Amino acid sequence: MRSPMPYPPAPVIPDMSADLWNSASSVLDVNWSDDHMVPSRRLYPHQWSWDAAFIAIGLAYVNPSRAWRDLRSLFEAQWPDGRVPHIVFDPRTAEGDYFPGPGFWNVPAYNGRAARGSTGLVQPPLHAIAAWEVYRRAAAHGAAAAHEAGDELRWLYPRLVAQQEYLSRRRDAAGEGLASIVHPWESGLDNSPSWDTAMAAVPADMGLLTRYTRRDLEVADASHRPLDIDYARYLGLVLNYRDGGYSDTALVQRHDFVVECPSFNAILAAAELALVHIAEVVGADAEVHRERAQRITAAISKHLWDPATRTFRSRDVRTRMLSPARCVNGLVPLILPDLPDHQAAAIMAEAASERFGLPEATGLPVPSYDRTATDFDTLRYWRGPIWININWLLRRGMLVHGYRGEAEDLRMAMIRLIHRSGHYEYFHPVTGEGIGAPTFSWTAALSLDLLADRSVPAYARAA
Ligand code: GLC
């Protein structure tokens, strides 16, 4: 087989910024659906949780009212226990247009919202960061927008706190200050090799795939999507949670998959830092959030760090073993300003190594998995391809720790890639070709932010 062409260096395109800005804005127009944004019309025709956060960050530049509306419609579906569902279903979308849909999840009715269902899982809690970013851009849109932003922030604050408390209290399966995920989908990195060891112990009832039909294979290429055996395990994990009423007592006894993910927990801690700023605006206690951020950071630094390889890994709470796979989620703790210097430097070394190859070596943003691993897969979703949201977080981490030159190179690599290939869901890690959904909302939204914002996050370490 012919090996794929390596990614060519980008020609200088003077109108690159204007082109990209316009194409990104039009993707966000097309994917707006009444009161929320869909990630992509065909593949993901509902509202997804962490997508809404990435999307709000970009929408803040072109339509702040929609950014707030999107966050609000997500939090209107928050459960009484504080969990923010990973998908909020649009009742106008037919059950057959997405699987697993509301009928499969069968969540209990709450807040009188039985008509518009949701899932019972969560996703990384990036929303406080998004709310803060939308708020701080509001002034640029005039007095009315600034007023709206204050009102929205006050509405969101107690809900964001409830979301954090659900994750920190109800999901601390190991009792060591980290939130566990009970399904790979909760990480947002669905089929990452980070879960392989833990997933190998999860029973795979292949009969589930005869009873239920995968809809993703009808609308996407099977070579890009998770394997059937993984999918059978995904469905089994959901059915088990559902049959237990989505209860979070006795997590380790109840679930076959209980894992601490470094990027999920880094986002949990960074959200507390965003809440410090939000609390100051709404007149709440900011100190409590600062302390929580420090505690979570210290727990990541202690429990998810592998001193032998100097990398962060996911940890299987059932066995207390770190995953052997070197995945991109291990780079995300860089967003935390209180991460010890030696660990931040180790993340930068890992990112620059041949495993991930920062743009200096490849011209491309980092892939989702170790390029040198024998099972590195250039097409299959989170097992190799490049994703913009994770690179956006990594760039933010570089800014937080003062790696300004690397952050700028990564910003330019992302902009060049999206300009050249389009607002795709993910990208081939060798050729840079776009793969998956072609008009993907978070890629579009984050390209607006990458074009517009070169500032350093407010909670960056002092230079
Ligand atoms: C896929 C991604 C997940 C995302 C969802 C909707 O499942 O893995 O991170 O939230 O699509 O875009």
Coordinates of C-alpha atoms and ligand atoms in Angstrom, one line a residue:
M1 CA 0.0 0.0 0.0
R2 CA 1.2 3.5 -0.8
S3 CA 2.2 5.3 2.3
P4 CA 0.2 8.5 2.8
M5 CA 1.7 11.8 1.7
P6 CA 3.2 13.7 4.7
Y7 CA 1.5 17.0 5.6
P8 CA 2.8 19.7 3.2
P9 CA 4.0 23.0 4.6
A10 CA 1.2 25.6 4.2
P11 CA 1.7 28.3 1.6
V12 CA 1.3 31.9 2.9
I13 CA -2.3 32.8 2.3
P14 CA -2.9 36.5 3.1
D15 CA -6.7 36.1 3.4
M16 CA -6.4 33.0 5.5
S17 CA -7.9 34.7 8.6
A18 CA -10.8 36.2 6.8
D19 CA -11.6 33.0 5.0
L20 CA -11.5 31.0 8.1
W21 CA -13.5 33.5 10.2
N22 CA -16.3 33.5 7.6
S23 CA -16.4 29.7 7.1
A24 CA -16.4 29.1 10.9
S25 CA -19.2 31.6 11.4
S26 CA -21.3 30.0 8.7
V27 CA -20.8 26.5 10.2
L28 CA -22.2 27.9 13.5
D29 CA -25.1 29.4 11.7
V30 CA -26.0 26.2 9.9
N31 CA -25.7 24.0 13.0
W32 CA -27.9 26.2 15.2
S33 CA -31.1 24.5 16.0
D34 CA -33.7 26.8 17.8
D35 CA -32.2 26.9 21.3
H36 CA -29.0 24.9 21.0
M37 CA -26.1 24.0 18.7
V38 CA -25.8 20.5 17.3
P39 CA -22.2 19.2 16.9
S40 CA -23.0 18.1 13.4
R41 CA -26.4 17.7 11.7
R42 CA -26.1 14.2 10.5
L43 CA -24.0 12.3 13.0
Y44 CA -24.9 14.1 16.2
P45 CA -28.4 15.7 15.9
H46 CA -28.8 16.6 19.6
Q47 CA -27.0 18.7 22.1
W48 CA -23.7 17.4 23.7
S49 CA -22.4 18.7 27.0
W50 CA -18.7 19.5 26.5
D51 CA -19.3 20.4 22.9
A52 CA -21.7 23.2 24.2
A53 CA -18.8 24.5 26.3
F54 CA -16.2 24.6 23.4
I55 CA -18.9 26.0 21.1
A56 CA -19.8 28.8 23.5
I57 CA -16.2 29.9 23.7
G58 CA -16.3 30.6 19.9
L59 CA -19.9 31.8 19.6
A60 CA -19.0 34.5 22.1
Y61 CA -17.3 36.4 19.3
V62 CA -20.1 36.3 16.8
N63 CA -23.4 35.8 18.7
P64 CA -23.0 36.0 22.5
S65 CA -26.8 35.6 23.1
R66 CA -26.7 32.2 21.4
A67 CA -23.7 31.2 23.4
W68 CA -25.6 31.9 26.6
R69 CA -28.7 30.2 25.2
D70 CA -26.8 27.1 24.4
L71 CA -25.3 26.9 27.9
R72 CA -28.7 27.7 29.4
S73 CA -30.5 24.9 27.5
L74 CA -27.9 22.4 28.6
F75 CA -28.2 23.4 32.3
E76 CA -32.0 23.4 32.1
A77 CA -31.5 19.6 31.7
Q78 CA -29.3 19.4 34.8
W79 CA -30.4 16.6 37.2
P80 CA -31.5 17.4 40.8
D81 CA -28.3 15.6 42.0
G82 CA -26.2 18.2 40.0
R83 CA -25.1 16.0 37.1
V84 CA -25.2 17.7 33.7
P85 CA -26.1 15.1 31.1
H86 CA -23.7 14.2 28.3
I87 CA -26.5 14.5 25.7
V88 CA -29.7 16.5 25.9
F89 CA -32.1 15.0 23.4
D90 CA -34.0 17.2 21.0
P91 CA -37.6 16.0 21.1
R92 CA -38.1 17.0 17.4
T93 CA -35.4 14.5 16.3
A94 CA -36.9 11.0 15.6
E95 CA -35.7 8.2 17.9
G96 CA -34.4 6.4 14.8
D97 CA -32.1 9.3 13.8
Y98 CA -29.7 8.6 16.7
F99 CA -28.7 5.6 18.7
P100 CA -28.6 5.2 21.6
G101 CA -31.6 7.6 21.8
P102 CA -33.9 8.7 24.7
G103 CA -35.8 5.4 24.6
F104 CA -32.6 3.4 25.3
W105 CA -31.5 5.7 28.2
N106 CA -34.9 5.8 29.8
V107 CA -33.9 8.3 32.4
P108 CA -36.2 9.0 35.3
A109 CA -38.5 12.1 34.9
Y110 CA -37.2 15.1 36.7
N111 CA -38.0 18.8 36.9
G112 CA -41.1 18.0 34.8
R113 CA -38.8 17.5 31.9
A114 CA -39.7 13.9 30.9
A115 CA -40.6 15.1 27.4
R116 CA -37.1 16.1 26.6
G117 CA -34.9 13.3 27.7
S118 CA -31.2 13.1 28.4
T119 CA -28.6 10.5 29.1
G120 CA -27.5 9.6 32.6
L121 CA -23.8 10.0 31.9
V122 CA -21.6 13.2 32.1
Q123 CA -18.8 14.7 30.1
P124 CA -15.8 16.8 31.2
P125 CA -17.1 19.9 33.1
L126 CA -15.6 22.6 30.9
H127 CA -18.7 24.9 31.3
A128 CA -17.4 27.2 34.0
I129 CA -14.4 27.9 31.8
A130 CA -16.7 28.6 28.9
A131 CA -19.1 30.8 30.9
W132 CA -16.1 32.9 32.1
E133 CA -14.8 33.3 28.5
V134 CA -18.2 34.3 27.2
Y135 CA -18.6 36.8 30.1
R136 CA -15.2 38.4 29.6
R137 CA -15.9 39.0 25.9
A138 CA -19.3 40.5 26.5
A139 CA -18.2 44.1 27.0
A140 CA -16.9 44.2 23.4
H141 CA -20.5 43.8 22.2
G142 CA -21.9 46.9 24.1
A143 CA -23.7 47.7 27.3
A144 CA -26.8 45.5 26.6
A145 CA -24.6 42.4 26.0
A146 CA -22.6 43.2 29.2
H147 CA -25.8 43.4 31.2
E148 CA -27.1 40.1 29.7
A149 CA -23.7 38.5 30.6
G150 CA -24.0 39.5 34.2
D151 CA -27.5 38.0 34.4
E152 CA -26.5 34.8 32.8
L153 CA -23.5 34.4 35.0
R154 CA -25.7 34.8 38.1
W155 CA -28.1 32.2 36.7
L156 CA -25.3 29.8 35.9
Y157 CA -23.2 30.1 39.0
P158 CA -25.2 27.9 41.5
R159 CA -25.7 25.3 38.7
L160 CA -22.0 25.2 37.9
V161 CA -21.2 24.7 41.6
A162 CA -23.8 21.9 41.8
Q163 CA -22.1 20.2 38.8
Q164 CA -18.7 20.4 40.4
E165 CA -20.0 19.1 43.7
Y166 CA -21.7 16.2 42.0
L167 CA -18.5 15.2 40.4
S168 CA -16.2 15.8 43.4
R169 CA -18.5 14.1 46.0
R170 CA -20.6 11.5 44.2
R171 CA -18.0 10.4 41.8
D172 CA -14.9 10.1 44.1
A173 CA -14.9 6.3 43.9
A174 CA -11.4 5.9 45.3
G175 CA -11.9 8.5 48.1
E176 CA -8.7 10.3 47.1
G177 CA -10.0 13.5 45.7
L178 CA -10.5 12.6 42.0
A179 CA -13.7 12.1 40.0
S180 CA -14.1 8.8 38.4
I181 CA -15.8 8.1 35.0
V182 CA -18.0 5.1 34.8
H183 CA -18.1 4.9 31.0
P184 CA -15.5 5.8 28.4
W185 CA -18.0 8.2 26.8
E186 CA -17.8 10.3 29.9
S187 CA -14.2 11.2 29.1
G188 CA -15.2 12.7 25.7
L189 CA -12.3 10.5 24.3
D190 CA -14.6 7.6 23.6
N191 CA -12.4 4.9 22.2
S192 CA -9.0 6.1 23.5
P193 CA -6.4 3.4 24.2
S194 CA -6.4 4.9 27.6
W195 CA -9.4 2.6 28.5
D196 CA -8.2 -0.6 26.8
T197 CA -6.9 -2.4 29.9
A198 CA -9.9 -1.4 32.0
M199 CA -12.3 -2.3 29.2
A200 CA -10.8 -5.7 28.7
A201 CA -12.3 -6.7 32.0
V202 CA -15.8 -5.5 31.0
P203 CA -18.1 -8.3 29.7
A204 CA -19.0 -7.9 26.0
D205 CA -22.5 -9.2 25.3
M206 CA -22.3 -9.4 21.5
G207 CA -26.1 -10.3 21.5
L208 CA -26.7 -6.6 22.3
L209 CA -25.7 -5.7 18.8
T210 CA -28.4 -8.0 17.4
R211 CA -31.0 -6.5 19.7
Y212 CA -29.9 -2.9 18.9
T213 CA -28.6 -1.5 15.6
R214 CA -25.7 0.9 15.6
R215 CA -26.7 4.0 13.8
D216 CA -23.2 5.5 13.6
L217 CA -22.2 2.9 11.0
E218 CA -25.0 4.1 8.8
V219 CA -23.8 7.7 8.7
A220 CA -20.0 7.3 9.1
D221 CA -17.2 5.0 7.8
A222 CA -16.8 1.9 9.9
S223 CA -13.0 2.1 9.7
H224 CA -13.2 5.4 11.6
R225 CA -15.6 4.2 14.3
P226 CA -15.2 2.0 17.4
L227 CA -15.2 -1.8 16.9
D228 CA -18.3 -3.9 17.5
I229 CA -16.7 -5.5 20.6
D230 CA -16.1 -2.1 22.1
Y231 CA -19.7 -1.0 21.2
A232 CA -21.2 -4.1 22.9
R233 CA -19.3 -3.2 26.1
Y234 CA -20.4 0.5 25.8
L235 CA -24.0 -0.6 25.6
G236 CA -23.7 -3.1 28.5
L237 CA -22.2 -0.5 30.7
V238 CA -25.1 1.9 30.0
L239 CA -27.7 -0.8 30.6
N240 CA -26.1 -1.7 33.9
Y241 CA -26.1 1.9 35.1
R242 CA -29.7 2.4 33.8
D243 CA -30.9 -0.7 35.6
G244 CA -29.5 0.5 38.8
G245 CA -31.5 3.8 38.4
Y246 CA -28.3 5.7 37.6
S247 CA -27.4 5.5 41.2
D248 CA -23.9 6.6 42.3
T249 CA -23.7 4.7 45.6
A250 CA -21.1 1.9 45.8
L251 CA -19.5 2.9 42.5
V252 CA -16.8 0.3 42.5
Q253 CA -19.1 -2.6 43.4
R254 CA -21.8 -1.4 40.9
H255 CA -19.7 -0.7 37.8
D256 CA -17.4 -2.8 35.7
F257 CA -15.6 0.3 34.6
V258 CA -14.4 2.9 37.1
V259 CA -11.5 5.0 35.9
E260 CA -9.8 8.3 36.8
C261 CA -8.9 10.3 33.6
P262 CA -6.2 12.9 33.8
S263 CA -7.9 15.3 31.3
F264 CA -11.3 15.0 32.9
N265 CA -9.8 15.8 36.3
A266 CA -7.6 18.6 35.0
I267 CA -10.7 20.2 33.5
L268 CA -12.5 19.7 36.8
A269 CA -9.7 21.6 38.6
A270 CA -9.5 24.3 35.9
A271 CA -13.3 24.8 36.2
E272 CA -12.8 25.6 39.9
L273 CA -10.3 28.3 38.9
A274 CA -12.8 29.8 36.5
L275 CA -15.3 29.7 39.4
V276 CA -12.9 31.8 41.4
H277 CA -13.4 34.6 38.9
I278 CA -17.2 34.0 38.5
A279 CA -17.7 34.0 42.3
E280 CA -15.9 37.4 42.5
V281 CA -18.4 38.8 39.9
V282 CA -21.5 37.4 41.5
G283 CA -20.4 38.1 45.1
A284 CA -19.9 34.6 46.3
D285 CA -17.0 33.0 48.2
A286 CA -14.1 32.7 45.7
E287 CA -11.6 31.1 48.2
V288 CA -13.5 27.8 48.4
H289 CA -12.9 27.4 44.6
R290 CA -9.3 28.2 44.8
E291 CA -8.8 25.6 47.5
R292 CA -10.7 23.0 45.6
A293 CA -8.6 23.6 42.5
Q294 CA -5.4 23.1 44.5
R295 CA -6.7 19.9 46.1
I296 CA -7.7 18.3 42.8
T297 CA -4.4 19.4 41.2
A298 CA -2.4 17.8 44.1
A299 CA -4.4 14.6 43.7
I300 CA -3.7 14.4 39.9
S301 CA -0.1 15.1 40.6
K302 CA 0.1 12.3 43.1
H303 CA -2.2 9.6 41.9
L304 CA -2.1 9.8 38.1
W305 CA 1.6 10.4 37.6
D306 CA 3.8 7.5 36.5
P307 CA 7.3 8.4 37.8
A308 CA 9.0 5.7 35.7
T309 CA 7.9 7.2 32.4
R310 CA 7.3 10.7 33.7
T311 CA 3.8 10.9 32.2
F312 CA 0.3 11.2 33.4
R313 CA -2.0 8.2 32.8
S314 CA -5.5 7.1 33.6
R315 CA -6.0 5.0 36.6
D316 CA -8.3 2.0 37.0
V317 CA -9.9 2.4 40.4
R318 CA -10.8 -1.3 40.6
T319 CA -7.2 -2.4 40.3
R320 CA -5.4 0.8 41.3
M321 CA -3.2 0.3 38.2
L322 CA -2.2 3.1 35.8
S323 CA -2.9 2.4 32.1
P324 CA 0.1 1.4 30.0
A325 CA -1.1 3.6 27.1
R326 CA 0.5 7.0 26.5
C327 CA -2.5 9.1 25.3
V328 CA -3.2 12.7 24.7
N329 CA -5.3 13.0 27.9
G330 CA -1.9 12.7 29.8
L331 CA -0.9 16.1 28.3
V332 CA -3.9 18.1 29.5
P333 CA -2.9 18.6 33.2
L334 CA -0.7 21.3 31.8
I335 CA -3.7 23.6 32.0
L336 CA -3.2 23.7 35.8
P337 CA -1.0 26.5 37.1
D338 CA -0.2 24.7 40.4
L339 CA 1.1 21.6 38.7
P340 CA 4.7 21.2 39.9
D341 CA 7.3 22.6 37.4
H342 CA 9.0 19.2 36.9
Q343 CA 5.7 17.7 35.8
A344 CA 4.9 20.6 33.5
A345 CA 8.3 20.2 31.9
A346 CA 7.8 16.5 31.5
I347 CA 4.5 17.1 29.7
M348 CA 6.3 19.5 27.3
A349 CA 9.0 16.9 26.7
E350 CA 6.4 14.2 26.0
A351 CA 4.5 16.6 23.6
A352 CA 7.7 17.4 21.7
S353 CA 8.9 13.8 21.6
E354 CA 8.4 11.6 18.5
R355 CA 5.4 10.1 20.3
F356 CA 3.3 13.3 19.9
G357 CA 5.6 15.6 17.8
L358 CA 4.8 19.2 18.3
P359 CA 4.4 21.3 15.1
E360 CA 8.1 22.0 15.0
A361 CA 8.7 18.4 13.9
T362 CA 5.5 17.6 11.9
G363 CA 3.9 20.9 11.1
L364 CA 0.7 19.5 12.7
P365 CA -1.0 19.7 16.1
V366 CA -0.6 16.7 18.4
P367 CA -2.4 13.4 17.6
S368 CA -4.7 11.7 20.1
Y369 CA -2.3 8.7 20.7
D370 CA 1.4 7.9 20.7
R371 CA 2.6 7.8 17.1
T372 CA 5.2 5.2 17.9
A373 CA 2.7 2.7 19.4
T374 CA 2.2 -0.5 17.3
D375 CA -1.6 0.0 17.5
F376 CA -1.5 3.8 16.5
D377 CA -4.4 4.1 14.1
T378 CA -4.5 7.0 11.7
L379 CA -8.3 6.8 11.2
R380 CA -10.0 5.4 14.2
Y381 CA -11.3 8.4 16.2
W382 CA -9.4 8.8 19.4
R383 CA -6.7 6.2 18.6
G384 CA -4.5 8.4 16.5
P385 CA -6.3 11.3 14.7
I386 CA -5.8 14.9 15.6
W387 CA -8.6 16.7 17.5
I388 CA -8.8 20.5 17.8
N389 CA -10.4 20.7 21.2
I390 CA -7.6 18.8 22.9
N391 CA -5.0 20.9 21.1
W392 CA -6.8 24.0 22.2
L393 CA -6.5 22.9 25.8
L394 CA -2.9 22.0 25.3
R395 CA -2.1 25.4 23.9
R396 CA -3.9 27.0 26.9
G397 CA -1.7 24.9 29.2
M398 CA 1.4 26.2 27.4
L399 CA 0.3 29.7 27.9
V400 CA -0.4 29.0 31.6
H401 CA 3.1 27.7 32.1
G402 CA 4.9 30.3 30.1
Y403 CA 5.7 28.3 27.0
R404 CA 4.7 31.2 24.8
G405 CA 6.7 30.2 21.6
E406 CA 5.4 26.7 21.6
A407 CA 1.8 28.0 22.2
E408 CA 2.1 30.3 19.2
D409 CA 3.4 27.5 17.0
L410 CA 0.6 25.2 18.0
R411 CA -2.0 28.0 17.4
M412 CA -0.6 28.5 13.9
A413 CA -0.5 24.8 13.2
M414 CA -4.2 24.5 14.2
I415 CA -5.2 27.5 12.1
R416 CA -3.3 26.2 9.0
L417 CA -4.7 22.8 9.4
I418 CA -8.3 23.9 9.6
H419 CA -7.9 26.4 6.8
R420 CA -6.4 23.8 4.5
S421 CA -8.7 20.9 5.4
G422 CA -12.0 22.4 6.6
H423 CA -13.9 22.4 9.9
Y424 CA -13.7 18.6 10.3
E425 CA -14.5 16.6 13.4
Y426 CA -10.9 15.2 13.4
F427 CA -7.9 15.0 11.1
H428 CA -5.5 12.4 9.7
P429 CA -2.3 12.6 11.8
V430 CA 0.0 12.1 8.8
T431 CA -1.7 13.8 5.8
G432 CA -3.8 16.4 7.7
E433 CA -6.8 15.3 5.7
G434 CA -10.2 16.0 7.4
I435 CA -12.1 13.0 8.7
G436 CA -15.5 12.4 10.3
A437 CA -18.2 15.0 10.2
P438 CA -17.2 17.8 7.7
T439 CA -18.9 20.8 9.4
F440 CA -18.2 20.2 13.0
S441 CA -19.2 22.9 15.5
W442 CA -16.4 22.9 18.0
T443 CA -13.7 22.9 15.3
A444 CA -15.5 26.0 13.8
A445 CA -16.0 27.7 17.2
L446 CA -12.4 27.1 18.4
S447 CA -11.0 28.4 15.1
L448 CA -12.7 31.7 15.9
D449 CA -11.1 31.8 19.3
L450 CA -7.7 30.8 17.9
L451 CA -7.9 33.7 15.4
A452 CA -9.1 36.3 17.9
D453 CA -7.5 35.6 21.2
R454 CA -3.8 35.6 21.9
S455 CA -4.1 36.6 25.6
V456 CA -2.8 34.5 28.4
P457 CA -5.4 32.9 30.7
A458 CA -6.1 35.0 33.8
Y459 CA -4.9 32.3 36.2
A460 CA -1.6 31.7 34.4
R461 CA 1.5 31.4 36.6
A462 CA 3.4 34.6 37.1
A463 CA 6.1 34.9 34.4
Ligands
GLC1 C1 -18.0 11.9 19.9 C2 -16.8 12.5 20.7 C3 -17.2 13.3 21.9 C4 -18.2 14.4 21.5 C5 -19.4 13.8 20.6 C6 -20.2 14.8 20.0 O1 -18.7 11.0 20.7 O2 -15.9 11.4 21.1 O3 -16.2 13.9 22.6 O4 -18.7 15.1 22.5 O5 -18.8 13.0 19.6 O6 -19.5 15.7 19.2

